[in-house]
Short mmCIF file of C-alpha atoms in Angstrom, two decimals:
data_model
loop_
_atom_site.label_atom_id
_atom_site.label_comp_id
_atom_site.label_asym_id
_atom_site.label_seq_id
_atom_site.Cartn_x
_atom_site.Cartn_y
_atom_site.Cartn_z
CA UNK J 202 21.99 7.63 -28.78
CA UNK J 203 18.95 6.87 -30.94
CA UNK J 204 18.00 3.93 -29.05
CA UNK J 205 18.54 5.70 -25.73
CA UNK J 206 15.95 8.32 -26.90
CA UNK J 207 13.70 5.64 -27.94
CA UNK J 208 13.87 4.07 -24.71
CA UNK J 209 13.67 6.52 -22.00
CA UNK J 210 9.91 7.08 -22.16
CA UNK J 211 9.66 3.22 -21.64
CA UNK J 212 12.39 3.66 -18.94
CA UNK J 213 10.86 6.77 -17.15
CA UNK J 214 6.98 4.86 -17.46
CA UNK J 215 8.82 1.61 -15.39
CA UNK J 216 10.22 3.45 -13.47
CA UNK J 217 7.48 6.05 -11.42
CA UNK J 218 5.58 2.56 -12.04
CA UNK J 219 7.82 1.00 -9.09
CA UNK J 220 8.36 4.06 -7.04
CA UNK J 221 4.27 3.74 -6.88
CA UNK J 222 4.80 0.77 -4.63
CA UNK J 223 8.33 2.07 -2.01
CA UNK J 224 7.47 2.53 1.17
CA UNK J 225 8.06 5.88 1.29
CA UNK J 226 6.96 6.84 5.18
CA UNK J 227 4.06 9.28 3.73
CA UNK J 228 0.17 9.27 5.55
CA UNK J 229 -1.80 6.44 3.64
CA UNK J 230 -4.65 9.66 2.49
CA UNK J 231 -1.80 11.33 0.85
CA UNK J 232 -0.56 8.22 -1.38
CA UNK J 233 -3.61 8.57 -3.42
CA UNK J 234 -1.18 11.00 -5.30
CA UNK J 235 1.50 8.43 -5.85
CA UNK J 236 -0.37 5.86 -8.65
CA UNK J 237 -1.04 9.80 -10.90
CA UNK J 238 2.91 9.64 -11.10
CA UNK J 239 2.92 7.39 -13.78
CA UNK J 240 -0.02 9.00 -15.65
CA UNK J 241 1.89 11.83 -15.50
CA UNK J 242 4.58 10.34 -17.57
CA UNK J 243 2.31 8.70 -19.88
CA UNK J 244 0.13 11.39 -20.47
CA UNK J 245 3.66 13.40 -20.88
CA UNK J 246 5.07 11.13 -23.62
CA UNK J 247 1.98 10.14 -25.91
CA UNK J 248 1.35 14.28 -26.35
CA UNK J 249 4.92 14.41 -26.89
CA UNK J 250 6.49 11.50 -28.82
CA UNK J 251 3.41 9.27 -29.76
CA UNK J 252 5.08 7.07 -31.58
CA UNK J 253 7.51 5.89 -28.66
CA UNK J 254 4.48 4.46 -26.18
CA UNK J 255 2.34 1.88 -27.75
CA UNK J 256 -1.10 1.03 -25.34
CA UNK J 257 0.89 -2.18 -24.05
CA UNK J 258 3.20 -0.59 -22.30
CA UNK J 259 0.45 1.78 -21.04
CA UNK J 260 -1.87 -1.44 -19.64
CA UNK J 261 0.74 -3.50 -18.50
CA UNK J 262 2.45 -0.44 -16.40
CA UNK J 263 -0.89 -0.26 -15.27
CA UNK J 264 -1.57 -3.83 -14.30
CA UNK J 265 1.78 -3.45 -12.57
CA UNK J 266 0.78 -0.46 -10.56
CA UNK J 267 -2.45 -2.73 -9.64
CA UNK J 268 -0.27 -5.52 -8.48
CA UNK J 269 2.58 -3.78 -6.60
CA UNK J 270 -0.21 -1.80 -4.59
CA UNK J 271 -2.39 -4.89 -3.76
CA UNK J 272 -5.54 -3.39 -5.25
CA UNK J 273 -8.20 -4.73 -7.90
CA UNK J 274 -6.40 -5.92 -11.54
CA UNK J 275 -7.85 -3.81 -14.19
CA UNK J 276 -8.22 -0.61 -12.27
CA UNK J 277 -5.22 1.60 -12.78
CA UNK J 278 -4.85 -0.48 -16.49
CA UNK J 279 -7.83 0.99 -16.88
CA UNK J 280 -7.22 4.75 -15.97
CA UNK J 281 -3.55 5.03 -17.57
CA UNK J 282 -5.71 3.55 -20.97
CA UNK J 283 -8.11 6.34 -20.76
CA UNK J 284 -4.97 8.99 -19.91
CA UNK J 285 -3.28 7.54 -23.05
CA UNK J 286 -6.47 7.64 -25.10
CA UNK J 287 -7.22 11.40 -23.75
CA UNK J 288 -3.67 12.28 -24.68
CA UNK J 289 -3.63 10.82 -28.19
CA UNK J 290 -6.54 13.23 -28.51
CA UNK J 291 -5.20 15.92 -26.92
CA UNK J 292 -2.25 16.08 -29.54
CA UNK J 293 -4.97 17.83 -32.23
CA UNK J 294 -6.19 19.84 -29.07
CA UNK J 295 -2.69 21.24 -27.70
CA UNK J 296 -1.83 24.94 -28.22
CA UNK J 297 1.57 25.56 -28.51
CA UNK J 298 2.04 27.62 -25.09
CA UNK J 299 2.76 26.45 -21.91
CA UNK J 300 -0.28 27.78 -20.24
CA UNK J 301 -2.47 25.93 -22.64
CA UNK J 302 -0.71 22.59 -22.30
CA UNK J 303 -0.67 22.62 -18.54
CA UNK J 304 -3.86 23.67 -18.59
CA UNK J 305 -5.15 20.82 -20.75
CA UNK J 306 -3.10 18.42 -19.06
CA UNK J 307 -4.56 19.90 -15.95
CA UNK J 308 -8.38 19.31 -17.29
CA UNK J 309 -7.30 15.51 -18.21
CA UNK J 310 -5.91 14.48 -14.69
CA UNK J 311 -8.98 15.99 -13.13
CA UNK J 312 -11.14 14.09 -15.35
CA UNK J 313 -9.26 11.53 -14.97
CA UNK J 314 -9.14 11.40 -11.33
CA UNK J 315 -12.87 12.09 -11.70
CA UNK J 316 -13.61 8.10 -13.41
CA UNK J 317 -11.07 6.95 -11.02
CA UNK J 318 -13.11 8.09 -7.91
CA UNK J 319 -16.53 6.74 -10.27
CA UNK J 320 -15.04 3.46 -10.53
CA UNK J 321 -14.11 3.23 -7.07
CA UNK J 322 -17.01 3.64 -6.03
CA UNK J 323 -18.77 1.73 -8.49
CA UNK J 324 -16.41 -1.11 -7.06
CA UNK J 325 -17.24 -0.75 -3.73
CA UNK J 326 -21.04 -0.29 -4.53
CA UNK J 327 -20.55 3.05 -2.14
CA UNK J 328 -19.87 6.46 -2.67
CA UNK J 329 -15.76 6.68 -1.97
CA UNK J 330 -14.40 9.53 -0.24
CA UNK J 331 -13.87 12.01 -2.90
CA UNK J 332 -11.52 14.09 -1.02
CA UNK J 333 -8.42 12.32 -1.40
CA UNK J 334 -8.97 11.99 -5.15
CA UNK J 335 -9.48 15.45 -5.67
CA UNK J 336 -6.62 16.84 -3.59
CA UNK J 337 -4.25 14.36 -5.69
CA UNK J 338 -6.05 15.55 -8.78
CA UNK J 339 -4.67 19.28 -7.81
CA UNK J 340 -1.43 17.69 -6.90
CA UNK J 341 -0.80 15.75 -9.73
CA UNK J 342 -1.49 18.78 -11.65
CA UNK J 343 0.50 21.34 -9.92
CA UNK J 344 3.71 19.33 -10.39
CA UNK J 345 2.64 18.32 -13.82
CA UNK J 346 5.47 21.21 -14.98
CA UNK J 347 8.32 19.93 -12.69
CA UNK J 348 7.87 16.55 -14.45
CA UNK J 349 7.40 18.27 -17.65
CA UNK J 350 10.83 19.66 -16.78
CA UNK J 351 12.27 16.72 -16.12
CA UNK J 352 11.48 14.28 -19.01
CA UNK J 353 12.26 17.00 -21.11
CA UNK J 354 15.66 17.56 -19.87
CA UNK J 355 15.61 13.55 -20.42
CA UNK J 356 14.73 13.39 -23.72
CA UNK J 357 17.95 13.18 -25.83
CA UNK J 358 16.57 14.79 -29.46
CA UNK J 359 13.45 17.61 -29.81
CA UNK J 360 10.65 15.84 -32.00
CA UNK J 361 8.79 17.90 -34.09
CA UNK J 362 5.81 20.02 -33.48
CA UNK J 363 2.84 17.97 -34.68
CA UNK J 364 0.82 20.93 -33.89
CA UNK J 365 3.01 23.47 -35.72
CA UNK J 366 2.87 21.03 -38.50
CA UNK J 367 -1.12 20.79 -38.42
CA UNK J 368 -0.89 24.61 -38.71
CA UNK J 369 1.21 24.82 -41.40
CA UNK J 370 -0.56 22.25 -43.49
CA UNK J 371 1.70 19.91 -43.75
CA UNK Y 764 0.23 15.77 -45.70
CA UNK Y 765 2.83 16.11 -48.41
CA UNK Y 766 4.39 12.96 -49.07
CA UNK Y 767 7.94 13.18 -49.36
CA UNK Y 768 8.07 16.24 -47.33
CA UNK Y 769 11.37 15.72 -44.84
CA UNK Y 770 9.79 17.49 -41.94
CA UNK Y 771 7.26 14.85 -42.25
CA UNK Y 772 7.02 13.11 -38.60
CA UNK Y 773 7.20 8.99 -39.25
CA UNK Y 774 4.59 7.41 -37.95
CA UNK Y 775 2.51 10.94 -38.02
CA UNK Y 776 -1.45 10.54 -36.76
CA UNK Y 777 -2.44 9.60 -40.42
CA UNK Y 778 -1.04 7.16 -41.83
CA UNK Y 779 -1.66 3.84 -41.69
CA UNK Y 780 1.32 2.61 -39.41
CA UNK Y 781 1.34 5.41 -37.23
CA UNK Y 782 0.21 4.95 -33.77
CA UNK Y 783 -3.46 5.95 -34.43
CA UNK Y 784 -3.80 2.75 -36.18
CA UNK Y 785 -2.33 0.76 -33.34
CA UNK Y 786 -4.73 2.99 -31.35
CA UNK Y 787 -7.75 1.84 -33.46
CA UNK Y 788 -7.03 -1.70 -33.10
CA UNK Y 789 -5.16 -2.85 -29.79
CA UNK Y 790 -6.78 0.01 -27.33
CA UNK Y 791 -10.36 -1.39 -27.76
CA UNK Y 792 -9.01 -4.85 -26.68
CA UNK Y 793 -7.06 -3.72 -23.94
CA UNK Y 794 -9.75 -1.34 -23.01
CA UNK Y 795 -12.07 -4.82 -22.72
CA UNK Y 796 -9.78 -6.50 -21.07
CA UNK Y 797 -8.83 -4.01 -17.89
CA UNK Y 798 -12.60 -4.14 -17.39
CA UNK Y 799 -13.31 -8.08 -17.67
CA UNK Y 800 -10.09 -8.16 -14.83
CA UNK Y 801 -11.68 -5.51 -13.00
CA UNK Y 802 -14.60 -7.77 -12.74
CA UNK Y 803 -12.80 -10.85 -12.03
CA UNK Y 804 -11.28 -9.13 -9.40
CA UNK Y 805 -14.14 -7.88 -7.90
CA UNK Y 806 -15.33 -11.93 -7.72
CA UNK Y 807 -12.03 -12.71 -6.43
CA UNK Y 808 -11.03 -15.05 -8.99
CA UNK Y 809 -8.70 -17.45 -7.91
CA UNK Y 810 -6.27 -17.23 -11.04
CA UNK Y 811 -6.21 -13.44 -10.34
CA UNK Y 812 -5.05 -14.18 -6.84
CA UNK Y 813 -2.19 -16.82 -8.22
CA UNK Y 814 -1.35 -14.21 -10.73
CA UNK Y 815 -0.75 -11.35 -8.65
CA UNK Y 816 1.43 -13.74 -6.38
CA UNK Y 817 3.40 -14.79 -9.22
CA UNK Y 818 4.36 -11.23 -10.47
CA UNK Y 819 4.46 -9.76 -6.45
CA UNK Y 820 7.23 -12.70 -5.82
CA UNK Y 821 8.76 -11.81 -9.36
CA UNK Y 822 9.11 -8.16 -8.38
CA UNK Y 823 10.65 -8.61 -4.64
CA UNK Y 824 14.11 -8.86 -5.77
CA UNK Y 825 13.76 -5.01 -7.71
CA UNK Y 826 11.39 -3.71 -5.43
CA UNK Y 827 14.95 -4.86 -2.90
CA UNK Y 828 16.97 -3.14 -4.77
CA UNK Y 829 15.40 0.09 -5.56
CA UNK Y 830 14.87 -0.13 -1.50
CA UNK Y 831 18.52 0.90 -1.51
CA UNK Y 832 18.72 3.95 -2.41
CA UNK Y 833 15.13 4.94 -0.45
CA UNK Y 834 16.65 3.96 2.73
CA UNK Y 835 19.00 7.39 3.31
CA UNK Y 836 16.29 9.15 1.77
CA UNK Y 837 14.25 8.40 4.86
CA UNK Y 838 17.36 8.33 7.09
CA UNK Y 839 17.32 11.93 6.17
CA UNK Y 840 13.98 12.49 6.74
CA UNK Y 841 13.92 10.86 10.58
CA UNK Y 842 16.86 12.49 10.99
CA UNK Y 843 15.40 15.67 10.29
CA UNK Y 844 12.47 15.82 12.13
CA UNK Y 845 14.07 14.36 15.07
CA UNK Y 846 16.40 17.25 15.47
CA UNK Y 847 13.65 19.99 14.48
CA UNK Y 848 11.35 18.21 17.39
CA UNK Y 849 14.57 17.86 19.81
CA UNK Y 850 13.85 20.33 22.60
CA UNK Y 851 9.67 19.30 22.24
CA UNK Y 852 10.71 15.52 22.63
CA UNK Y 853 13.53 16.24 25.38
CA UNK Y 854 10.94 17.58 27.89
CA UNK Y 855 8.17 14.75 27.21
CA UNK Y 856 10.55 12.34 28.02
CA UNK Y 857 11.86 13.74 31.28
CA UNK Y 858 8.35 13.37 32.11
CA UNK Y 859 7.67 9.92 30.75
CA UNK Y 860 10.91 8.88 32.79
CA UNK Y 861 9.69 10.00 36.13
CA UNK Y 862 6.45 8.44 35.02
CA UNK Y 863 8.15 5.11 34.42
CA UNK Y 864 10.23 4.56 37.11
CA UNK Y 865 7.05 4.59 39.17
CA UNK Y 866 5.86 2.19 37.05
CA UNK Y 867 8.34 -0.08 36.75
CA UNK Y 868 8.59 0.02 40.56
CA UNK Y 869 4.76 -0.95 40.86
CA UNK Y 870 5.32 -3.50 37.56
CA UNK Y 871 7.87 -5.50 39.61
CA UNK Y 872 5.75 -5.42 42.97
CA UNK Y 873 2.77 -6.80 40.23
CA UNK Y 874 5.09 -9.08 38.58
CA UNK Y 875 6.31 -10.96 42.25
CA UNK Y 876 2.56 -11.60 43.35
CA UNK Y 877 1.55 -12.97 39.80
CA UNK Y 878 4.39 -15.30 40.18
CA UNK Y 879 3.22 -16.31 43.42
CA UNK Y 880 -0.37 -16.88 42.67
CA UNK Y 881 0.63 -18.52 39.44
CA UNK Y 882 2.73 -20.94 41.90
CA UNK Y 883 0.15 -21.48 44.36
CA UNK Y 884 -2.98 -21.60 41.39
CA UNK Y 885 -0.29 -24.40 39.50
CA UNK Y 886 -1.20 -22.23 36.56
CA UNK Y 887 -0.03 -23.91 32.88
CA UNK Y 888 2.89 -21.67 31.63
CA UNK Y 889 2.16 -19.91 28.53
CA UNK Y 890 4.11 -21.06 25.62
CA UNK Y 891 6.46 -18.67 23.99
CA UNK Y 892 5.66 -17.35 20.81
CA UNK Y 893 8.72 -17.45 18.57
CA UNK Y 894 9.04 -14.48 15.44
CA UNK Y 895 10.99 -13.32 12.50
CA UNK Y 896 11.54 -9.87 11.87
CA UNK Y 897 11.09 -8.43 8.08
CA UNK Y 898 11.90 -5.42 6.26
CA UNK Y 899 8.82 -3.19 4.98
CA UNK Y 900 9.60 -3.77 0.64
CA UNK Y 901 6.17 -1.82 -0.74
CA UNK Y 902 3.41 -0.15 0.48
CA UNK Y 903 0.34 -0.96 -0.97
CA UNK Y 904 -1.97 2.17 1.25
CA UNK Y 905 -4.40 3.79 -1.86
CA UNK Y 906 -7.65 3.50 -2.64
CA UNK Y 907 -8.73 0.20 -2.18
CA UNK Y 908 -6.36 -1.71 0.49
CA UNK Y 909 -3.79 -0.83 3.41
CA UNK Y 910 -1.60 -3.06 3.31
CA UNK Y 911 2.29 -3.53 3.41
CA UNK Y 912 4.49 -6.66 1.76
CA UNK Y 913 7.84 -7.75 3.91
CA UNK Y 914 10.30 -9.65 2.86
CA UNK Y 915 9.69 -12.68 4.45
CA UNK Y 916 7.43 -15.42 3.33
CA UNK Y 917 7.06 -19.42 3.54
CA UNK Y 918 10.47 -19.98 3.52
CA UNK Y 919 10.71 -18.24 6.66
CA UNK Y 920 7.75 -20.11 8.23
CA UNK Y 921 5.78 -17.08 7.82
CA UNK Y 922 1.91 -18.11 7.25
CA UNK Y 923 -1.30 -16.25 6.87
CA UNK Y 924 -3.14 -15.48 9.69
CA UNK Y 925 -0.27 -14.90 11.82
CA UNK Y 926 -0.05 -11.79 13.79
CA UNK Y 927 2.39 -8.61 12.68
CA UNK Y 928 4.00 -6.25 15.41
CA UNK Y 929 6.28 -3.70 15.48
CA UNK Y 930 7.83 -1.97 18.53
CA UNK Y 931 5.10 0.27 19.68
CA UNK Y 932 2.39 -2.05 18.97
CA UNK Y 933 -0.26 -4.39 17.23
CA UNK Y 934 0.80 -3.88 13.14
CA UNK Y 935 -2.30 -6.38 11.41
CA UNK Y 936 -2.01 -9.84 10.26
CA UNK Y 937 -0.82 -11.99 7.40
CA UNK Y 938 -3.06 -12.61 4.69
CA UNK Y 939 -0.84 -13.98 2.06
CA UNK Y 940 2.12 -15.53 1.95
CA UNK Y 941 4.75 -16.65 -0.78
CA UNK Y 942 8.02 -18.64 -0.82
CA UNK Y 943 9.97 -14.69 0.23
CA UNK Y 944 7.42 -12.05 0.41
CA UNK Y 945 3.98 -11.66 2.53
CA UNK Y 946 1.33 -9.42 2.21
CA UNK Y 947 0.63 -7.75 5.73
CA UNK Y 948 -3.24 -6.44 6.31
CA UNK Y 949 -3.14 -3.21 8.47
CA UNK Y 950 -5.45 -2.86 10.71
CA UNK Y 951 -6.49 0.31 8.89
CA UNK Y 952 -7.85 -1.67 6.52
CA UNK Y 953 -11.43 -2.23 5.46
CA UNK Y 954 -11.06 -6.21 5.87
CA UNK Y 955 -9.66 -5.71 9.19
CA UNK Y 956 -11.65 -7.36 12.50
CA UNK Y 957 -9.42 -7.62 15.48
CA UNK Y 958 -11.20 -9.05 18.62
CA UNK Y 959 -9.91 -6.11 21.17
CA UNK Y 960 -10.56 -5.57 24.93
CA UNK Y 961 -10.76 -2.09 25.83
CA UNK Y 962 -9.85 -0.45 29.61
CA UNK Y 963 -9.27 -1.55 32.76
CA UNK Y 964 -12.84 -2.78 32.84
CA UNK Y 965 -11.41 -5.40 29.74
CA UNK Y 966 -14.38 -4.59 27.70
CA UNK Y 967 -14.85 -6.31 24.98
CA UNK Y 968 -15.32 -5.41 21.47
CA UNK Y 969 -14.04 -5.38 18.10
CA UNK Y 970 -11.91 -3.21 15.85
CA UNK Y 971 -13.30 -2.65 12.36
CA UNK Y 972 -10.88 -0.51 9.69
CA UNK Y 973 -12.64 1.36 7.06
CA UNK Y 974 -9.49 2.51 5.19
CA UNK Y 975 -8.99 5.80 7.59
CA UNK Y 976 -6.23 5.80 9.80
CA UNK Y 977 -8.03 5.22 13.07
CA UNK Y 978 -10.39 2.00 13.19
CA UNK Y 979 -13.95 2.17 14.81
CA UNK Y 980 -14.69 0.45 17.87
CA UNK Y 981 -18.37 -1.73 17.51
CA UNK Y 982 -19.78 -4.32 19.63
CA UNK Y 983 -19.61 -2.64 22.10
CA UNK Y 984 -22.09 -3.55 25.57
CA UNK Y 985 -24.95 -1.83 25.47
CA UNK Y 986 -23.93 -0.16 29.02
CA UNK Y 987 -20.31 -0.05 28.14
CA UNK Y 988 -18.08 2.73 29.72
CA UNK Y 989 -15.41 3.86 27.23
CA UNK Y 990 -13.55 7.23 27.37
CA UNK Y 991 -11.04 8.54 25.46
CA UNK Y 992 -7.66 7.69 26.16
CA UNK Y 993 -8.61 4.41 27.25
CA UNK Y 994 -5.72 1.60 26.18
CA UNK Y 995 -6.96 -0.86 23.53
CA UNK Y 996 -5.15 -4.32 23.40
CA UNK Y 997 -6.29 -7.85 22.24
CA UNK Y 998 -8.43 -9.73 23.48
CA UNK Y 999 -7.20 -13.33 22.18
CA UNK Y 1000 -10.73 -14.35 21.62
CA UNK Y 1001 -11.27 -16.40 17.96
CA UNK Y 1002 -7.57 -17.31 18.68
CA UNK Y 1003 -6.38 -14.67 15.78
CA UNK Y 1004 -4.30 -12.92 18.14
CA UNK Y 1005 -2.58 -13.52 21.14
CA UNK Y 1006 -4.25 -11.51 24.16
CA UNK Y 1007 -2.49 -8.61 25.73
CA UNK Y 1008 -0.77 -7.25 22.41
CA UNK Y 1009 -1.12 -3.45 22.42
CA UNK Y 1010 -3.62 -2.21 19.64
CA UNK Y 1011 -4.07 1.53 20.60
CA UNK Y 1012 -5.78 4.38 22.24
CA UNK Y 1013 -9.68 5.48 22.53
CA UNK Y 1014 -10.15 8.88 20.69
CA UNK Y 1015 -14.35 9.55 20.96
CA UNK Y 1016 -15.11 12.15 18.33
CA UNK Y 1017 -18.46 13.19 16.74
CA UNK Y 1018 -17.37 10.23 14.30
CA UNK Y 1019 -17.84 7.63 16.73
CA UNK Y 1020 -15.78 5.22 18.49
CA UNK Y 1021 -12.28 5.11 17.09
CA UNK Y 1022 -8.98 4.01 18.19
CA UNK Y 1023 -5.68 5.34 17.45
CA UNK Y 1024 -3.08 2.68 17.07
CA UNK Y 1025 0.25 3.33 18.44
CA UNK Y 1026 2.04 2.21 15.82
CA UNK Y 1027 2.49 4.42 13.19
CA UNK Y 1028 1.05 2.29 10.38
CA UNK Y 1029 2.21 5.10 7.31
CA UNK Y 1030 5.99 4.73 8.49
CA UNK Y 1031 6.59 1.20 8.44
CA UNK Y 1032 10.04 -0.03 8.32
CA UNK Y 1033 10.46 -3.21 10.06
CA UNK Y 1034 8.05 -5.26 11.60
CA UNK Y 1035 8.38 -8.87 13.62
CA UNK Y 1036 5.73 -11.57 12.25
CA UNK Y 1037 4.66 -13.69 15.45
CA UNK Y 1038 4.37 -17.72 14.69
CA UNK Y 1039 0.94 -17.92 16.68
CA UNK Y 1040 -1.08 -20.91 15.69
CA UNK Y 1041 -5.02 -20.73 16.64
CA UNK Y 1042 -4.69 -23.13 19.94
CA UNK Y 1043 -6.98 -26.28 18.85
CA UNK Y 1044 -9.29 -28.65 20.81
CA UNK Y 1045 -7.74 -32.06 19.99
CA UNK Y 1046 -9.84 -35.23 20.64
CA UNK Y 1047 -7.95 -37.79 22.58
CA UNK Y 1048 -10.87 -40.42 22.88
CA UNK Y 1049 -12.87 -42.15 20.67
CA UNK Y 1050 -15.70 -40.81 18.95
CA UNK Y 1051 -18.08 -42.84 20.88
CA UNK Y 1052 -16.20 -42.63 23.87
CA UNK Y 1053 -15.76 -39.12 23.89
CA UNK Y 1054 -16.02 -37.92 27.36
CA UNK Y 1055 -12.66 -35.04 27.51
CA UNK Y 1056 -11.08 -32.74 25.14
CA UNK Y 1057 -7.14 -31.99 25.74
CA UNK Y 1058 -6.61 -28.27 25.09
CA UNK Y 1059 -3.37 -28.10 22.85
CA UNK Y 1060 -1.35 -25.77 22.94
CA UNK Y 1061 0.37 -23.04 20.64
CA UNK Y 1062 1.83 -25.46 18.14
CA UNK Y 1063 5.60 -25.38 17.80
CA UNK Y 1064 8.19 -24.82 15.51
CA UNK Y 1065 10.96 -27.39 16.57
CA UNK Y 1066 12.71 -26.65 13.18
CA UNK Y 1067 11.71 -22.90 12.62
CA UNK Y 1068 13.67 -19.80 13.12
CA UNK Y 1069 14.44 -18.50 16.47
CA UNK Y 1070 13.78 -15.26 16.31
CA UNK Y 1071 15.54 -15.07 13.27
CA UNK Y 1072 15.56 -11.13 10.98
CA UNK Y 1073 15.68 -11.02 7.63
CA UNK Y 1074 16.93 -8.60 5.50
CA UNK Y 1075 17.68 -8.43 1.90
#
């Protein structure tokens, strides 16, 4: 059971990882949304059990994701890094209430999404289309909760509050 | 932090094994090396290209599998919107029938005089083009390519450069291929060129992608007549393509030139991979001699697959 809950966030991160890639019959402007999937998770995980997702797993799910969807190696290593590094942050930053959380996990994909769309462009030496960035951005935000939902259902045992533990001095 | 405390979380953010540490010393590296592949990517390094065939080939037997259980999942969906769009779809194609019985009728009467002047003109028969028909595995439409992989690749005969179709019309082309997967450039894409022709008039031109879903028309004669609506289909020239393939449809908008293509590039599924070969001028004589050329052909696969599918 132990090792199950040890294992799912690895599990959960290969998983949206692949499902990135499936041809799943949606308009090629709309699967700007899909590669935010596994940020999601990440992002999800490193606030919520640190110690179960080490950077590796982060960069290579990320040179996966730039693999599987045929696009430049280094780029989406590169933005689930920078999710994972935001989050590790954002575990001193997190209030305890749901508002707050989705609201700072809200902030990070934007940003996020933001230096996504910068080093496109940068890339391309021309200003991308910032329109399908953003409306994943608001996307990948808005079901940020549903996935919240979900991997917490997944997760087997309830870790501890580091948050409540900052507070309490301990 | 207390030590000894038992609400204590192990590996907590402060102390030394804890994943802050691993965050102080593996992210910079990692950090470095994203960028330096960025980079080499953006030179088009040839390991990078090896490398992401390696892993690509290494994934097609998962990205199979986890096809599986997509498949009803989009059953569902076609399903769906075929049966909310019933009635719509019922009345277009009473229309479209009476449409194409006239047409076939004046195809025939079209198809009977070619024959004839083809007979009397001792025209050279057109070889056929022989194809394999793959399953759609990933879809690799984002920010930076549209493109699809199939599950067919060397093994199959399938080479880059050759054409991709589906039923309703010109797909892209091949731009890599492996021993069992192939990466398929839409024309969408912002690498795409297809030579087209364009009308009845056969205009010339060529289709660029950007990355949006309809492709702009350029080249273009200076006093060329295009509407929208107009039918856009190959043009064979460069020897890419064969000629005649259907591409799409003219749709003029304050953005230009741009075609639609009539096949619906987002919901690919299956798509047939054509073996045409670039016809070649061969030199029969002698350097120094040199006074013909002999046109060959289409080149032939005596051993290949006749029009062979594969599925997983």
């Amino acid at each position: 059971m132990a090792f199950l809950d040890r294992v799912i966030p690895a599990l959960t991160i290969i998983v949206t990882t692949i499902l990135v890639a499936l041809p799943w019959g949606m308009a090629a402007e709309n699967r700007f949304f899909l590669p935010l999937l596994p940020l999601i998770v990440i992002h999800y995980w490193t606030l919520r059990r640190p110690e179960l997702v080490a950077e590796w797993w982060v960069f290579l799910a990320g040179l996966s994701v730039d693999i599987l969807t045929n696009g430049p190696i280094g780029y989406w290593a590169l933005i689930y890094l920078l999710g994972f590094a935001a989050a590790q942050l954002s575990t001193q930053l997190s209030g305890d209430g749901l508002l707050a959380k989705w609201g700072l996990s809200g902030v990070t994909l934007m940003g996020l999404t933001a230096i996504a769309w910068a080093v496109s462009s940068l890339y391309h030496f021309e200003f991308a289309d910032w329109w399908p960035y953003a409306s994943a951005a608001v996307a990948a935000a808005l079901i940020y909760p549903v996935f919240g939902v979900v991997l917490r259902g997944l997760s087997l045992s309830r870790p501890q509050s580091r948050n409540a533990l900052l507070k309490r001095g301990l | 932090m207390k030590s000894g405390d038992q609400n204590e979380p192990r590996n907590g953010p402060n102390d030394g094994n804890g994943p802050h540490q691993r965050f102080r010393s593996a992210f910079p590296i990692l950090l470095l090396m994203s960028l330096a592949l960025l980079v080499l990517s953006r030179l088009e390094h040839k390991v990078i290209t090896q490398l992401r065939w390696h892993v690509t080939e290494a994934m097609t037997p998962v990205l199979n599998t986890l096809l599986i259980p997509v498949e009803p999942l989009r059953w569902v969906k076609r399903r769906a919107k075929a049966h909310w769009q019933m009635n719509e779809t019922l009345v277009k194609m009473r229309e479209e029938n009476i449409k194409l019985r006239n047409w076939q009728w004046r195809a025939l009467e079209l198809q009977r005089k070619v024959d004839t002047l083809n007979g009397l003109a001792r025209v050279v028969e057109e070889a056929e083009t022989q194809f394999v028909t793959a399953r759609v595995m990933a879809n690799s439409s984002g920010a930076f390519v549209r493109s699809v992989l199939v599950n067919a690749g060397r093994q199959q005969n399938v080479r880059p450069g050759y054409p991709a179709v589906n039923g309703d019309g010109l797909v892209g082309r091949i731009v890599d291929a492996g021993d069992s997967a192939a990466r398929v450039l839409l024309l969408t894409d912002l690498n795409s060129r297809v030579p087209v022709r364009v009308g009845k008039s056969g205009t010339r031109a060529i289709l660029i992608g950007d990355n949006g879903p309809a492709p702009r028309l350029d080249y273009l004669p200076a006093n060329a007549k295009v509407a929208s609506g107009d039918t856009v289909a190959t043009s064979g020239a460069g020897g890419l393509f064969p000629p005649g393939l259907r591409v799409g449809v003219v749709d003029k908008d304050r953005h230009g030139i741009r075609v639609k293509p009539t096949a619906s590039l987002d919901q690919l599924e299956y798509l047939s991979v054509l073996f045409y070969a670039r016809p070649r001028l061969e030199m029969t004589d002698r350097p120094d001699t040199r006074k013909g050329a002999h046109l060959v052909g289409q080149k032939k696969f005596k051993s290949g697959p006749q029009a062979r599918t594969v599925t997983p």
